[in-house]
XYZ file of C-alpha atoms in Angstrom:
770
model
C 134.790 29.497 -119.124
C 134.031 25.708 -119.400
C 130.487 25.171 -120.428
C 128.310 23.728 -117.653
C 126.138 20.631 -118.120
C 122.530 21.668 -118.874
C 121.387 20.247 -115.584
C 122.863 23.180 -113.815
C 120.860 25.792 -115.713
C 118.573 27.739 -113.358
C 120.161 26.607 -110.204
C 122.527 29.703 -109.592
C 120.191 31.524 -107.372
C 119.417 28.440 -105.052
C 123.220 27.629 -104.819
C 124.022 31.338 -103.897
C 121.453 31.181 -101.001
C 122.999 27.859 -99.747
C 126.569 29.142 -99.646
C 125.502 32.760 -98.192
C 123.209 31.486 -95.310
C 124.779 28.108 -94.243
C 127.707 27.302 -92.075
C 129.691 24.270 -93.101
C 129.954 21.413 -90.552
C 132.403 18.534 -90.464
C 132.616 15.425 -88.211
C 134.943 16.057 -85.361
C 137.478 13.668 -83.990
C 138.684 13.295 -80.467
C 141.102 16.188 -79.352
C 143.877 15.227 -77.103
C 144.318 17.461 -74.108
C 146.766 20.310 -74.871
C 149.725 20.302 -74.614
C 149.387 16.513 -74.940
C 152.374 14.340 -73.988
C 153.822 11.488 -76.125
C 153.956 8.164 -74.292
C 156.433 5.323 -74.705
C 156.280 2.139 -72.778
C 159.603 0.335 -73.233
C 159.475 -3.385 -72.145
C 162.553 -5.607 -71.920
C 162.235 -9.244 -72.006
C 163.799 -11.331 -68.978
C 165.676 -8.459 -67.665
C 166.711 -9.054 -64.020
C 166.283 -6.435 -61.112
C 169.980 -5.683 -60.920
C 170.716 -5.610 -64.667
C 170.967 -1.991 -65.417
C 173.755 0.490 -63.998
C 171.230 2.698 -61.900
C 169.974 -0.589 -60.186
C 173.499 -1.968 -59.456
C 174.980 -3.481 -62.576
C 178.323 -3.129 -64.003
C 177.041 -3.424 -67.659
C 177.289 -0.121 -69.430
C 173.826 1.364 -69.633
C 174.407 5.088 -69.611
C 171.102 5.840 -71.446
C 169.002 3.955 -68.991
C 170.784 5.638 -66.254
C 170.383 9.089 -67.770
C 166.598 8.150 -67.910
C 166.592 7.458 -64.212
C 168.518 10.758 -63.508
C 165.609 12.712 -65.154
C 162.920 10.606 -63.630
C 161.793 8.216 -60.811
C 163.123 4.774 -60.088
C 160.452 2.488 -58.649
C 162.521 -0.017 -56.341
C 159.276 -2.069 -55.391
C 157.625 -2.513 -58.776
C 156.110 -5.865 -59.810
C 155.037 -7.679 -62.846
C 153.712 -11.217 -63.476
C 156.313 -13.982 -63.412
C 156.100 -14.767 -67.111
C 156.356 -12.505 -70.261
C 152.971 -13.117 -72.114
C 150.985 -12.652 -68.931
C 152.799 -9.450 -68.029
C 152.247 -8.155 -71.628
C 148.508 -8.883 -71.327
C 148.180 -7.122 -67.880
C 150.223 -4.006 -69.093
C 147.958 -3.718 -72.315
C 144.567 -4.218 -70.479
C 144.996 -3.328 -66.831
C 143.767 -6.816 -65.859
C 145.174 -9.569 -64.008
C 146.728 -12.046 -66.486
C 144.318 -14.830 -66.278
C 141.363 -12.446 -66.258
C 142.817 -11.050 -69.543
C 142.957 -14.611 -70.956
C 146.750 -15.161 -70.871
C 147.671 -17.219 -67.760
C 151.085 -18.403 -69.185
C 153.218 -18.163 -72.202
C 151.196 -17.952 -75.535
C 152.143 -21.375 -77.012
C 149.186 -23.468 -76.172
C 145.358 -23.497 -76.412
C 143.973 -25.924 -73.804
C 140.376 -24.333 -73.979
C 140.204 -22.709 -70.610
C 139.174 -18.986 -70.399
C 142.206 -17.987 -68.304
C 144.439 -19.679 -70.837
C 142.889 -18.520 -74.156
C 146.360 -17.136 -75.172
C 144.687 -14.021 -76.509
C 143.247 -10.773 -75.001
C 139.758 -11.274 -74.166
C 137.302 -9.481 -76.606
C 135.637 -7.334 -74.058
C 138.963 -5.971 -72.675
C 139.747 -2.325 -74.042
C 143.597 -1.951 -74.504
C 145.829 0.914 -73.667
C 146.425 1.349 -77.349
C 142.530 1.715 -78.044
C 142.337 4.038 -74.988
C 144.905 6.363 -76.483
C 143.794 5.999 -80.113
C 140.227 6.888 -79.170
C 141.496 9.924 -77.371
C 143.296 11.307 -80.496
C 146.811 9.838 -80.103
C 148.579 7.820 -83.045
C 149.450 4.462 -81.671
C 152.499 2.330 -82.595
C 153.787 -1.175 -81.578
C 157.396 -2.138 -82.201
C 159.098 -5.437 -81.264
C 157.771 -8.561 -79.636
C 154.035 -9.221 -79.662
C 153.664 -12.777 -78.102
C 149.789 -12.328 -77.467
C 148.127 -14.634 -80.081
C 147.855 -18.353 -80.533
C 150.359 -20.193 -82.635
C 147.627 -21.231 -84.910
C 146.790 -17.512 -85.565
C 150.273 -16.660 -86.929
C 149.386 -17.547 -90.419
C 148.111 -15.780 -93.444
C 144.739 -17.857 -92.985
C 144.316 -16.485 -89.444
C 141.559 -13.899 -88.730
C 144.278 -11.609 -87.056
C 141.826 -10.483 -84.373
C 144.468 -10.752 -81.847
C 147.280 -9.179 -83.851
C 148.544 -5.688 -82.893
C 146.502 -3.514 -85.596
C 143.226 -5.272 -84.493
C 143.686 -4.224 -80.743
C 144.324 -0.603 -81.095
C 147.600 0.032 -82.856
C 147.827 2.062 -86.060
C 151.236 0.543 -87.093
C 153.220 -2.537 -86.119
C 156.765 -3.826 -86.803
C 158.320 -6.810 -85.259
C 157.875 -10.492 -84.450
C 154.542 -12.183 -83.481
C 156.397 -15.051 -81.738
C 158.053 -14.946 -78.330
C 161.667 -14.561 -79.498
C 163.828 -14.882 -82.608
C 167.361 -14.923 -84.112
C 168.502 -11.278 -83.680
C 170.930 -11.633 -86.597
C 168.566 -13.381 -88.992
C 165.040 -13.199 -87.665
C 162.786 -16.112 -88.507
C 159.906 -14.013 -89.890
C 159.237 -10.268 -89.460
C 155.859 -8.630 -89.692
C 154.910 -5.257 -90.780
C 151.206 -4.046 -89.904
C 149.117 -6.929 -90.886
C 151.301 -8.963 -93.014
C 154.661 -10.949 -92.993
C 157.631 -9.566 -94.819
C 159.178 -11.570 -97.626
C 162.775 -11.247 -96.829
C 165.259 -13.759 -98.478
C 168.360 -12.766 -96.622
C 169.774 -10.074 -94.323
C 172.550 -7.640 -95.061
C 175.974 -8.139 -93.321
C 175.946 -6.599 -89.939
C 172.155 -6.805 -89.566
C 170.896 -6.792 -85.986
C 167.126 -6.736 -85.147
C 167.446 -4.347 -82.117
C 169.042 -1.682 -84.409
C 166.102 -2.106 -87.023
C 163.453 -1.921 -84.341
C 164.921 1.429 -83.114
C 164.936 2.679 -86.854
C 161.554 1.715 -87.468
C 160.238 3.261 -84.134
C 162.110 6.573 -85.148
C 160.595 6.478 -88.683
C 157.102 6.036 -87.256
C 157.426 9.171 -85.228
C 159.154 11.269 -87.855
C 156.440 10.258 -90.392
C 153.811 11.380 -87.986
C 155.411 14.594 -87.161
C 155.868 15.409 -90.776
C 152.235 14.734 -91.454
C 150.945 16.552 -88.457
C 152.682 19.094 -86.268
C 151.310 18.375 -82.880
C 149.413 15.008 -82.868
C 150.777 13.038 -79.969
C 151.764 9.332 -80.159
C 151.683 6.273 -77.905
C 154.370 3.785 -78.392
C 154.568 0.280 -77.148
C 158.354 -0.660 -77.705
C 158.775 -4.337 -76.482
C 162.274 -5.446 -77.162
C 162.859 -9.305 -77.817
C 166.057 -8.596 -76.072
C 167.460 -9.745 -73.582
C 165.448 -12.954 -74.005
C 167.534 -16.150 -75.382
C 168.995 -16.747 -77.765
C 171.653 -14.493 -76.380
C 172.878 -12.679 -79.593
C 175.191 -9.829 -79.703
C 177.472 -7.903 -82.024
C 181.135 -8.835 -81.921
C 182.219 -5.344 -81.088
C 180.010 -5.281 -78.015
C 180.978 -8.796 -76.969
C 184.703 -7.734 -76.891
C 183.749 -5.154 -74.373
C 183.002 -7.682 -71.702
C 185.642 -10.253 -72.597
C 186.900 -11.650 -69.198
C 184.574 -9.406 -67.026
C 182.826 -12.594 -65.555
C 185.628 -14.876 -64.745
C 185.054 -14.434 -60.978
C 181.613 -15.979 -61.114
C 178.081 -15.518 -60.117
C 178.434 -15.383 -56.349
C 181.078 -12.581 -56.656
C 178.873 -10.697 -59.062
C 175.890 -10.872 -56.477
C 178.017 -9.416 -53.861
C 179.370 -6.636 -56.155
C 176.001 -5.776 -57.362
C 174.314 -5.687 -53.676
C 177.000 -3.408 -52.618
C 176.440 -1.136 -55.421
C 172.686 -1.228 -54.747
C 173.192 -0.184 -51.157
C 175.467 2.572 -52.217
C 172.868 3.914 -54.642
C 170.102 3.630 -52.202
C 168.162 1.062 -54.454
C 167.946 -1.334 -51.449
C 168.368 -0.414 -47.874
C 171.599 -0.523 -45.948
C 172.042 -3.988 -44.490
C 169.897 -5.750 -46.973
C 170.623 -9.535 -46.699
C 171.811 -11.518 -49.677
C 170.113 -14.969 -49.622
C 172.025 -18.179 -50.081
C 172.640 -19.559 -53.497
C 169.180 -20.887 -54.853
C 168.763 -24.370 -53.396
C 165.241 -25.441 -54.234
C 164.939 -28.649 -56.295
C 165.091 -27.960 -60.064
C 166.148 -24.298 -59.342
C 169.537 -24.893 -57.509
C 172.653 -23.279 -58.476
C 176.252 -24.825 -58.042
C 179.102 -23.029 -56.381
C 181.329 -21.218 -58.963
C 184.448 -22.509 -57.269
C 183.098 -26.233 -57.651
C 182.952 -25.755 -61.344
C 185.603 -27.183 -63.640
C 187.925 -24.802 -65.323
C 186.306 -25.317 -68.780
C 182.722 -24.837 -67.300
C 183.781 -21.606 -65.825
C 185.227 -20.425 -69.090
C 182.118 -21.399 -70.955
C 179.656 -20.072 -68.536
C 181.451 -16.692 -68.332
C 181.300 -16.443 -72.192
C 177.399 -16.726 -72.019
C 177.319 -13.887 -69.478
C 179.338 -11.838 -71.724
C 176.902 -12.324 -74.426
C 174.076 -11.257 -72.207
C 175.860 -8.152 -71.072
C 176.711 -7.122 -74.789
C 173.209 -7.627 -75.830
C 171.867 -5.402 -73.130
C 174.534 -2.814 -73.793
C 173.233 -2.815 -77.556
C 169.640 -2.064 -76.224
C 171.029 0.784 -74.198
C 172.887 2.285 -77.293
C 169.628 2.162 -79.144
C 167.728 3.857 -76.437
C 170.168 6.651 -76.824
C 169.647 6.641 -80.508
C 165.899 6.853 -80.120
C 166.191 9.662 -77.582
C 168.438 11.691 -79.983
C 165.820 11.280 -82.665
C 163.037 12.581 -80.454
C 165.199 15.388 -79.269
C 165.959 16.472 -82.912
C 162.298 16.550 -83.367
C 161.661 18.640 -80.102
C 159.638 15.789 -78.807
C 161.652 14.219 -75.896
C 161.009 16.710 -73.080
C 157.220 16.126 -73.417
C 157.510 12.259 -73.632
C 156.446 9.982 -70.758
C 158.736 7.007 -70.742
C 157.869 3.915 -68.714
C 160.748 1.586 -68.678
C 160.502 -1.887 -67.289
C 160.973 -5.688 -67.676
C 158.323 -8.349 -68.347
C 159.631 -10.727 -65.656
C 162.529 -11.523 -63.610
C 165.834 -13.263 -65.155
C 165.225 -16.537 -66.798
C 166.346 -20.013 -65.638
C 165.695 -21.673 -69.115
C 169.309 -22.224 -69.597
C 169.070 -24.761 -66.726
C 172.141 -25.752 -64.518
C 174.794 -25.593 -67.387
C 173.617 -23.142 -69.951
C 173.470 -24.067 -73.571
C 174.720 -23.157 -76.938
C 171.475 -24.681 -78.372
C 168.450 -23.026 -76.885
C 165.839 -25.369 -78.454
C 167.575 -28.473 -77.285
C 167.870 -27.362 -73.711
C 164.478 -25.678 -73.630
C 162.581 -28.778 -74.378
C 165.164 -31.710 -73.394
C 164.853 -32.781 -77.097
C 167.876 -35.007 -77.392
C 168.953 -38.176 -75.727
C 172.730 -37.201 -75.205
C 173.922 -37.140 -71.568
C 174.748 -33.721 -69.979
C 178.500 -34.458 -70.360
C 178.026 -34.897 -74.149
C 176.079 -31.637 -74.260
C 178.713 -29.833 -72.477
C 181.543 -31.064 -74.622
C 179.579 -30.185 -77.860
C 178.741 -26.615 -76.446
C 182.219 -26.065 -75.291
C 183.533 -26.775 -78.928
C 181.314 -23.911 -80.077
C 182.410 -21.435 -77.407
C 183.722 -19.172 -80.021
C 180.439 -18.952 -81.837
C 178.511 -17.596 -78.772
C 176.740 -14.500 -79.511
C 176.897 -14.860 -83.277
C 174.171 -15.995 -85.776
C 175.364 -19.717 -85.609
C 174.784 -19.908 -82.035
C 171.515 -20.238 -79.942
C 172.868 -19.673 -76.419
C 171.346 -19.051 -73.068
C 173.228 -18.725 -69.816
C 173.145 -21.034 -66.814
C 170.698 -20.142 -64.151
C 173.438 -19.044 -61.756
C 173.683 -15.832 -63.890
C 169.875 -15.420 -63.774
C 170.317 -15.710 -59.929
C 172.884 -12.983 -60.054
C 170.627 -10.776 -62.465
C 167.774 -10.879 -59.880
C 170.100 -9.735 -57.099
C 169.150 -9.442 -54.295
C 166.090 -11.506 -54.708
C 165.363 -15.319 -54.723
C 164.647 -17.634 -57.724
C 163.589 -16.591 -61.267
C 161.171 -16.032 -63.960
C 157.984 -18.322 -63.502
C 158.489 -18.470 -59.646
C 156.444 -16.407 -57.224
C 159.337 -15.362 -55.189
C 160.499 -11.752 -55.623
C 163.066 -12.775 -58.200
C 160.321 -13.877 -60.591
C 158.460 -10.479 -60.585
C 160.240 -7.666 -58.920
C 161.853 -5.669 -61.676
C 163.721 -2.613 -62.490
C 161.271 0.369 -63.420
C 161.839 3.909 -64.425
C 159.273 6.567 -65.219
C 160.683 9.692 -66.825
C 158.898 12.747 -68.169
C 161.255 15.901 -68.236
C 158.342 18.276 -68.817
C 156.206 16.730 -66.199
C 157.733 18.156 -63.168
C 158.843 15.010 -61.586
C 161.378 14.986 -58.777
C 164.464 14.059 -61.048
C 166.716 11.283 -59.943
C 164.368 10.187 -57.135
C 163.255 6.791 -56.079
C 159.862 5.367 -55.007
C 159.628 2.492 -52.697
C 155.866 1.960 -52.680
C 154.475 -1.566 -53.946
C 153.171 -1.088 -57.515
C 152.085 -3.712 -59.956
C 151.916 -3.736 -63.799
C 148.313 -3.608 -63.947
C 148.493 0.041 -62.495
C 150.212 1.284 -65.664
C 147.157 1.692 -67.887
C 145.329 3.862 -65.291
C 148.328 5.692 -64.332
C 148.994 6.756 -67.931
C 145.409 7.789 -68.303
C 145.569 9.866 -65.269
C 148.802 11.665 -66.254
C 147.474 12.662 -69.700
C 143.940 13.427 -68.662
C 141.906 10.732 -70.346
C 139.605 8.118 -69.110
C 140.009 4.415 -69.083
C 137.374 2.870 -71.334
C 134.516 0.904 -69.494
C 133.429 -0.997 -72.536
C 134.700 -2.436 -75.773
C 132.772 -3.136 -78.932
C 129.526 -2.450 -77.181
C 130.382 -4.977 -74.233
C 130.921 -3.951 -70.687
C 134.600 -4.198 -69.791
C 135.885 -6.217 -66.698
C 136.758 -3.964 -63.891
C 140.433 -2.815 -63.899
C 142.692 -4.630 -61.543
C 145.066 -1.700 -61.150
C 144.906 1.817 -59.902
C 146.913 4.981 -60.853
C 150.111 5.607 -59.010
C 150.387 9.177 -60.161
C 150.593 10.423 -56.604
C 153.815 8.365 -56.155
C 155.416 10.032 -58.978
C 155.294 13.494 -57.082
C 155.169 12.116 -53.371
C 157.694 9.212 -52.956
C 156.324 8.741 -49.376
C 152.886 8.176 -50.728
C 151.182 4.875 -49.703
C 150.775 2.125 -52.372
C 147.704 2.133 -54.437
C 147.949 -1.471 -54.793
C 147.785 -3.164 -51.436
C 147.047 -6.783 -52.600
C 148.086 -8.873 -55.391
C 147.900 -12.730 -56.218
C 150.551 -14.470 -58.444
C 150.392 -17.834 -60.181
C 152.642 -19.373 -62.836
C 153.084 -23.031 -63.684
C 151.563 -23.884 -60.391
C 153.828 -21.592 -58.317
C 151.503 -19.421 -56.211
C 151.773 -16.250 -54.177
C 149.830 -13.558 -52.366
C 151.115 -10.058 -51.466
C 149.044 -8.047 -48.775
C 150.401 -4.757 -47.218
C 153.981 -6.008 -47.069
C 153.428 -9.689 -46.236
C 154.126 -12.223 -48.949
C 153.013 -15.901 -48.890
C 154.430 -18.077 -51.558
C 154.763 -21.690 -52.684
C 157.527 -23.152 -54.908
C 155.618 -26.063 -56.642
C 157.302 -29.110 -57.368
C 156.320 -30.836 -60.633
C 153.583 -33.412 -60.674
C 152.934 -33.280 -56.958
C 149.693 -32.528 -55.217
C 148.673 -28.999 -54.519
C 146.955 -29.805 -51.360
C 149.057 -29.666 -48.322
C 151.813 -27.786 -50.146
C 153.622 -25.674 -47.730
C 153.348 -21.937 -47.937
C 156.298 -19.716 -46.933
C 155.492 -16.351 -45.187
C 157.838 -13.405 -45.336
C 157.603 -9.734 -43.919
C 158.888 -7.832 -46.837
C 159.105 -4.700 -44.872
C 161.916 -6.148 -42.712
C 163.006 -8.995 -45.036
C 162.777 -7.828 -48.501
C 164.855 -10.677 -49.746
C 162.799 -13.405 -48.361
C 165.693 -14.854 -46.073
C 163.543 -15.546 -43.092
C 160.403 -17.630 -43.345
C 158.091 -16.897 -40.451
C 155.296 -19.236 -41.493
C 155.445 -21.147 -38.335
C 155.225 -17.986 -36.186
C 152.027 -16.825 -37.920
C 149.990 -19.848 -39.121
C 146.829 -17.699 -38.978
C 148.060 -15.182 -41.261
C 149.372 -17.954 -43.626
C 145.905 -19.573 -43.578
C 144.344 -16.136 -44.289
C 146.758 -15.341 -47.147
C 146.333 -18.719 -48.714
C 142.367 -18.367 -48.472
C 142.785 -14.854 -50.116
C 144.795 -16.373 -52.916
C 142.044 -18.984 -53.478
C 139.361 -16.369 -53.662
C 141.397 -14.205 -56.102
C 142.080 -17.293 -58.247
C 138.349 -18.082 -58.570
C 137.706 -14.484 -59.405
C 140.397 -14.222 -62.035
C 139.913 -17.433 -64.014
C 143.172 -19.059 -62.712
C 141.961 -22.620 -62.467
C 142.705 -25.395 -63.370
C 146.225 -25.101 -61.911
C 149.208 -26.154 -63.929
C 150.964 -29.058 -62.171
C 153.415 -29.276 -65.047
C 152.010 -32.623 -66.398
C 152.114 -30.866 -69.848
C 148.421 -31.289 -70.244
C 147.676 -27.685 -70.998
C 150.500 -27.695 -73.495
C 149.383 -30.766 -75.403
C 145.652 -30.136 -75.397
C 144.639 -28.515 -78.734
C 141.276 -27.834 -80.246
C 139.944 -29.749 -83.154
C 140.024 -26.706 -85.359
C 143.857 -27.274 -85.624
C 143.392 -30.879 -87.262
C 143.530 -29.361 -90.752
C 146.869 -27.985 -90.058
C 148.268 -31.507 -89.917
C 147.103 -32.432 -93.532
C 149.751 -32.909 -96.206
C 150.854 -29.876 -98.254
C 152.333 -29.240 -101.570
C 154.658 -26.152 -101.863
C 155.915 -24.730 -105.104
C 159.079 -22.704 -105.732
C 158.359 -18.969 -105.452
C 155.960 -19.449 -102.498
C 156.508 -17.133 -99.591
C 158.014 -18.860 -96.532
C 155.380 -20.967 -94.710
C 155.131 -19.734 -91.136
C 156.524 -21.765 -88.258
C 153.495 -23.193 -86.734
C 151.838 -24.616 -89.813
C 155.175 -25.901 -91.043
C 155.806 -27.738 -87.730
C 152.468 -29.381 -87.456
C 153.466 -31.339 -90.690
C 156.254 -33.060 -88.701
C 155.889 -32.503 -84.975
C 156.272 -35.708 -83.104
C 155.625 -37.872 -86.154
C 157.232 -39.796 -89.077
C 156.913 -38.032 -92.351
C 157.807 -37.942 -96.112
C 159.043 -35.044 -98.260
C 158.573 -35.704 -102.068
C 160.279 -33.406 -104.598
C 159.335 -33.356 -108.271
C 161.622 -31.791 -110.844
C 163.080 -32.000 -114.285
C 166.984 -31.855 -113.930
C 169.062 -30.474 -116.665
C 172.871 -30.433 -116.697
C 174.076 -27.552 -114.596
C 171.049 -27.161 -112.402
C 171.833 -26.431 -108.897
C 170.308 -24.872 -105.685
C 168.219 -25.798 -102.621
C 165.304 -28.017 -103.080
C 163.696 -27.293 -99.872
C 164.629 -26.109 -96.329
C 162.826 -26.220 -93.142
C 164.305 -24.688 -90.041
C 167.449 -22.774 -89.232
C 170.716 -22.724 -87.235
C 168.676 -23.887 -84.230
C 167.620 -27.039 -85.916
C 166.269 -28.166 -89.234
C 166.717 -30.095 -92.461
C 167.245 -29.167 -96.124
C 168.118 -30.862 -99.421
C 170.032 -29.320 -102.307
C 171.798 -30.197 -105.545
C 175.342 -28.904 -106.286
C 177.866 -29.963 -108.843
C 175.480 -32.556 -110.112
C 175.055 -34.271 -106.813
C 172.129 -34.568 -104.348
C 172.846 -33.618 -100.665
C 170.881 -33.825 -97.426
C 171.554 -31.686 -94.393
C 169.960 -32.590 -91.085
C 170.706 -30.052 -88.179
C 170.006 -31.607 -84.877
C 170.079 -28.707 -82.636
C 173.472 -27.588 -83.906
C 174.784 -31.129 -84.561
C 175.128 -31.383 -88.244
C 174.668 -34.563 -90.417
C 175.576 -34.102 -93.951
C 174.821 -36.928 -96.556
C 176.044 -37.025 -100.137
C 173.376 -38.839 -102.013
C 175.193 -39.119 -105.396
C 174.804 -37.892 -108.897
C 171.487 -36.725 -110.562
C 171.069 -37.695 -114.205
C 169.440 -35.498 -116.768
C 165.637 -35.871 -116.947
C 162.510 -35.927 -114.482
C 162.957 -37.324 -111.062
C 161.172 -37.963 -107.826
C 163.265 -37.502 -104.773
C 161.930 -38.694 -101.278
C 163.145 -37.946 -97.849
C 161.603 -40.406 -95.306
C 161.912 -39.712 -91.556
C 160.962 -42.374 -89.159
C 160.228 -41.274 -85.644
C 161.603 -43.729 -83.082
C 161.299 -44.410 -79.334
C 163.601 -42.188 -77.338
C 162.919 -38.928 -79.292
C 165.250 -40.253 -82.058
C 164.732 -40.526 -85.915
C 166.083 -42.518 -88.696
C 166.102 -41.158 -92.208
C 166.405 -42.263 -95.864
C 166.763 -40.536 -99.101
C 165.706 -42.155 -102.364
C 165.857 -40.986 -106.037
C 163.297 -42.550 -108.327
C 162.952 -45.400 -105.547
C 166.620 -46.123 -105.503
C 168.190 -45.706 -102.084
C 170.783 -42.935 -102.058
C 171.464 -42.310 -98.526
C 170.523 -42.901 -94.947
C 171.385 -42.011 -91.258
C 170.147 -43.246 -88.029
C 169.704 -42.444 -84.420
C 169.598 -38.511 -85.031
C 167.729 -36.190 -82.631
C 163.955 -35.772 -83.267
C 163.119 -32.243 -84.125
C 159.981 -31.136 -82.007
C 158.117 -28.637 -79.896
C 159.552 -25.382 -81.239
C 162.116 -26.557 -83.686
C 162.500 -26.169 -86.506
C 161.615 -22.553 -85.535
C 161.781 -21.166 -89.122
C 159.189 -22.359 -91.507
C 159.316 -24.246 -94.826
C 160.878 -22.708 -98.019
C 160.916 -24.333 -101.399
C 163.566 -23.566 -103.983
C 165.685 -21.472 -101.542
C 166.874 -21.454 -97.961
C 165.900 -17.983 -96.810
C 167.240 -16.044 -93.811
C 168.887 -18.169 -91.211
C 170.122 -21.306 -93.139
C 170.042 -24.918 -91.999
C 173.519 -25.509 -93.100
C 175.858 -22.598 -92.330
C 178.829 -24.130 -94.452
C 176.674 -24.321 -97.475
C 175.327 -20.798 -96.764
C 178.820 -19.444 -96.541
C 179.601 -20.902 -99.990
C 176.361 -20.228 -101.827
C 174.159 -17.957 -99.818
C 170.439 -18.457 -100.132
C 171.144 -20.639 -103.079
C 167.975 -20.432 -105.088
C 167.333 -23.446 -107.419
C 168.202 -22.659 -111.044
C 166.394 -25.412 -112.737
C 162.898 -26.832 -113.213
C 161.666 -27.630 -109.865
C 157.838 -28.429 -109.747
C 157.127 -28.936 -106.114
C 157.858 -30.315 -102.806
C 155.063 -32.191 -100.790
C 155.078 -32.951 -97.194
C 153.196 -36.066 -96.069
C 152.671 -36.503 -92.498
C 152.903 -40.103 -91.146
C 152.431 -42.023 -88.015
C 152.765 -40.261 -84.673
C 156.007 -40.781 -82.739
C 155.888 -43.089 -79.738
C 156.302 -40.034 -77.543
C 153.498 -38.018 -79.283
C 152.015 -35.876 -76.584
C 148.531 -36.247 -77.933
C 148.702 -39.883 -77.213
C 149.032 -39.076 -73.621
C 146.409 -36.344 -73.334
C 143.585 -38.742 -71.787
C 146.187 -40.465 -69.676
C 147.443 -37.130 -68.243
C 144.098 -35.797 -67.708
C 143.159 -38.818 -65.431
C 146.406 -39.220 -63.818
C 147.044 -35.773 -62.799
C 143.457 -34.499 -62.101
C 144.168 -35.618 -58.553
C 146.607 -32.738 -58.156
C 144.132 -30.016 -59.052
């Protein structure tokens, strides 16, 4: 027996009495109700109402259809007309502006309804489940924190783990290249990935990670339930798909979007998704939303536009395959039957591809280049064989978005039904639902949090961090899951996005379609009785002026109550107004080789809407080669490398490549300078010099701005999606082999079109539209 320390002598009797007379006690944590179901909320991005098979689509979605076969289809379910606002409402049960996320999280104008992060006193559905004893997982797209909070220096208070999730894997941004994601995050840190393996596809990895999280939990604990928020980046642009899936849909869309609408509506009526006799509205005709007739398109336009839709179908097909893989994993663990699945979309299909679609999403999203639409069309047609792959950044024309939203009008951002009425399925095999049934009661995304709490037997929190929580906007629709004739628990709802306004009350819908930079006062409201006119074909505003005034007034009251003001008249004032705390992000920066990738927003602030210089310091020896720096990806960027003893610059203007041979580099120390001058018309000139000697130049190139370059700065390597595809094919990430000291970014004078210059002007000029 081991000798005891002398300090223990004489204590045997006392210790014996303690252990013989006392009952041990441990702190107890929350115990979920038994048997507690798991919960998965699966959110797709920009999925239209008719895009899955059980809602009328021709796209192969057998696993989504099987989900509906063992659950309830909600055919009158509504979200907010934009992605970040819907995510905020889903996670908090609040209306989007009240949650702090009035539109997409890429701005910070300083108004409470547009804080672009969840308000600090709002408990989240993840916190609700975690505090009740569930493990909580988030997978996929987050898009609920400010651009300035994406970096390692950020407080992370709006990242997933800080708002209730135990684990996170995915992207913090709004979208990414699915073949070569710009920056992946795990839990509270960015992952340092130089390149992805051949055949990599993000949707596949997200499913692998989701399954791993569940398996790890079940190995650690036999019964603890989980809540999973699985937010797919698909089917948001860029429309990326695997070649094998693309091939399945080759030629399927040659007949055009009008024919597809009619085909889908017929199928919807056959399935009972919409009533017999549902009227198909005419092609969208509103200014800036109009769709051309398919038969009026040129043959090359039809061929090109059809290819974009083939990519979209293939992308969604892959999501369905991955739902099947996840289900199989949960079935193998014995978890599927007692898992509640809520499947929905974050808004209607997107019009961001504009009238003609695009092979270069960033170019079209922001109108960044000066070329004519005909030049764009020719450039994109030359790249048709790249559509869906990692070199392309495509999005379809809004005619396909119109078809996706069949039978409804308009698109994402609009307050017509096409902007926010989405396919929704609730499945729970062990829950006694009427399998394969449909529910037609109006419900809203703000109802999801209360419904889940009701289903599993827990309470929605009424405070967070000691602060009283805002009153939930939604109410449980549990009754509708078991009685499909039950009345809606959500009789009224306001909508607002980019100045478009809408108000729903008991089957009536009043809406506006706001024209950019025009006054709100005097704007005409349409009125539709959705009980008899669900597709908004017949405006009855003139027959019911009192009701129009009543609903418009109700919208006004709801807007004041939910922090909607100031309205967005699309002057870009909200997007261009930034807090002074961001000023340090525009200061010059020296980056050394071996540094992890600088995240997107900090990198962008060094060059956005301004002239700039990059100064490279190195000691060159014979045979040294590799990338000196790279900023951007296949969507747009610039990079410099040395190969075969010569210096080269690559400038990717939204897919249009400019390659400059800057001549030989001699042995010894050198300073290499890239100078980029921002010009009128969103163009740039650039020059390259070696030790003060001019070595190369180019003029009248597209200014990279707004969200491009989308991938951040690397020094000594070109990670992940390359700036130059041709160089990547030859040399991969091409790490520099010699003595590279640093690359320094020196921001210069703002561009003549720098939005910050116009902030004061915009504030004064467009205040009259408030």
